[in-house]
Short mmCIF file of C-alpha atoms in Angstrom, two decimals:
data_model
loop_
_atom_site.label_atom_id
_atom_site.label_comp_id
_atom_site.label_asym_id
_atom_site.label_seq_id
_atom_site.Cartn_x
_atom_site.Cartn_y
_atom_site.Cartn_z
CA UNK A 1 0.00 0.00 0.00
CA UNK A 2 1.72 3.01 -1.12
CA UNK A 3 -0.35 6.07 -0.17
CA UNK A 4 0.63 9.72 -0.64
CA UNK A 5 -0.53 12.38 1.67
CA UNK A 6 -2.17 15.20 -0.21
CA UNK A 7 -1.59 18.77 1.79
CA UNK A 8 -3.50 21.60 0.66
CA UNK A 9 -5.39 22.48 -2.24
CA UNK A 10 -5.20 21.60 -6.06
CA UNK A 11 -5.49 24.58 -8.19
CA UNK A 12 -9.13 24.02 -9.71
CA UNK A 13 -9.97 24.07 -5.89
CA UNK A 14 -8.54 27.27 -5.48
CA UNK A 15 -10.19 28.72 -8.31
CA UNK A 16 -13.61 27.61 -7.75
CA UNK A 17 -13.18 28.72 -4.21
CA UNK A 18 -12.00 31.99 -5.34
CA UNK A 19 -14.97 32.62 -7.91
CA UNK A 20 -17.52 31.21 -5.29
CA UNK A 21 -15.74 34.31 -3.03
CA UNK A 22 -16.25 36.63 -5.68
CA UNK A 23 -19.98 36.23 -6.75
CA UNK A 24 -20.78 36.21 -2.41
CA UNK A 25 -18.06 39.34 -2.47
CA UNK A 26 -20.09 41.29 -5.73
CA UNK A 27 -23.69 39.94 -3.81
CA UNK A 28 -22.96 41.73 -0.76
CA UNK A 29 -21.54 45.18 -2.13
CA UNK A 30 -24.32 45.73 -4.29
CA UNK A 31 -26.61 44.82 -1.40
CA UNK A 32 -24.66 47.75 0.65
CA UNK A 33 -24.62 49.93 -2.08
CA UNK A 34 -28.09 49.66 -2.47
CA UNK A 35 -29.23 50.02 1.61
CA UNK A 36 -27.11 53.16 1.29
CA UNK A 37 -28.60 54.61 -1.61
CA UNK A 38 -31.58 54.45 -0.63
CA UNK A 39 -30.74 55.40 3.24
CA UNK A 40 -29.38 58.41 1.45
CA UNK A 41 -32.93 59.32 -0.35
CA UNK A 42 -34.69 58.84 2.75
CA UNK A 43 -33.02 60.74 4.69
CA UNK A 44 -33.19 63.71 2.10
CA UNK A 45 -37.20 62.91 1.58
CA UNK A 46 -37.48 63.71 5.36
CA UNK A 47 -34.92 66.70 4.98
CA UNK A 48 -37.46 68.21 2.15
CA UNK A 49 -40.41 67.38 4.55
CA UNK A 50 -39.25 69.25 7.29
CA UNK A 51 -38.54 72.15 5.05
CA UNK A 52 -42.25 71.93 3.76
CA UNK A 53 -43.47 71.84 7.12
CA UNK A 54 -41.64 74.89 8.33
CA UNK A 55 -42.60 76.95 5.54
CA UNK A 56 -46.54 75.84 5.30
CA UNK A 57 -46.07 76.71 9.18
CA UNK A 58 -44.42 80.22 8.42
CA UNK A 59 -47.12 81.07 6.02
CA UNK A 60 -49.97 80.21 7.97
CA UNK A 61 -48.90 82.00 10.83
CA UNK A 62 -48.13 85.21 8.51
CA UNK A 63 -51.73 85.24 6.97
CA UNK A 64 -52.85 84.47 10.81
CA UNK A 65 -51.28 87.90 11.46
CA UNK A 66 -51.92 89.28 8.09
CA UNK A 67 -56.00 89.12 9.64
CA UNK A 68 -54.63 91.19 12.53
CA UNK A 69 -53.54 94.36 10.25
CA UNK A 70 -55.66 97.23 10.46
CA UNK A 71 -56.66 99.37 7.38
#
């Protein structure tokens, strides 16, 4: 019985290790990218509401006072 001890990996291993790495790699970036971008949008759709607010609160108050004015 002559046996040889393999250590370590062949190089089709390697490789298919390696591209297996690289699709889960490319999978999880464009998952990020994509929580960010649209992290990023939300956070500027609640920007713009805010701004809204303020200023439908700004001109309500003015045409409030606007009532006030005397002639």
């Amino acid at each position: 019985m002559n046996m040889t001890r393999r250590n370590g990996f062949t190089l089709v291993e390697l490789l298919i290790y390696l591209g297996i790495f690289t699709i889960a790699a490319t999978t999880i970036t464009g998952i990020l990218i994509t929580t960010v971008r649209v992290q990023n949008q939300e956070i500027a759709s609640t920007e713009v509401t805010q701004q809204l607010n303020f200023v439908l609160n700004t001109v309500q108050r003015l045409v409030a006072q606007s009532g006030e004015v005397e002639k």
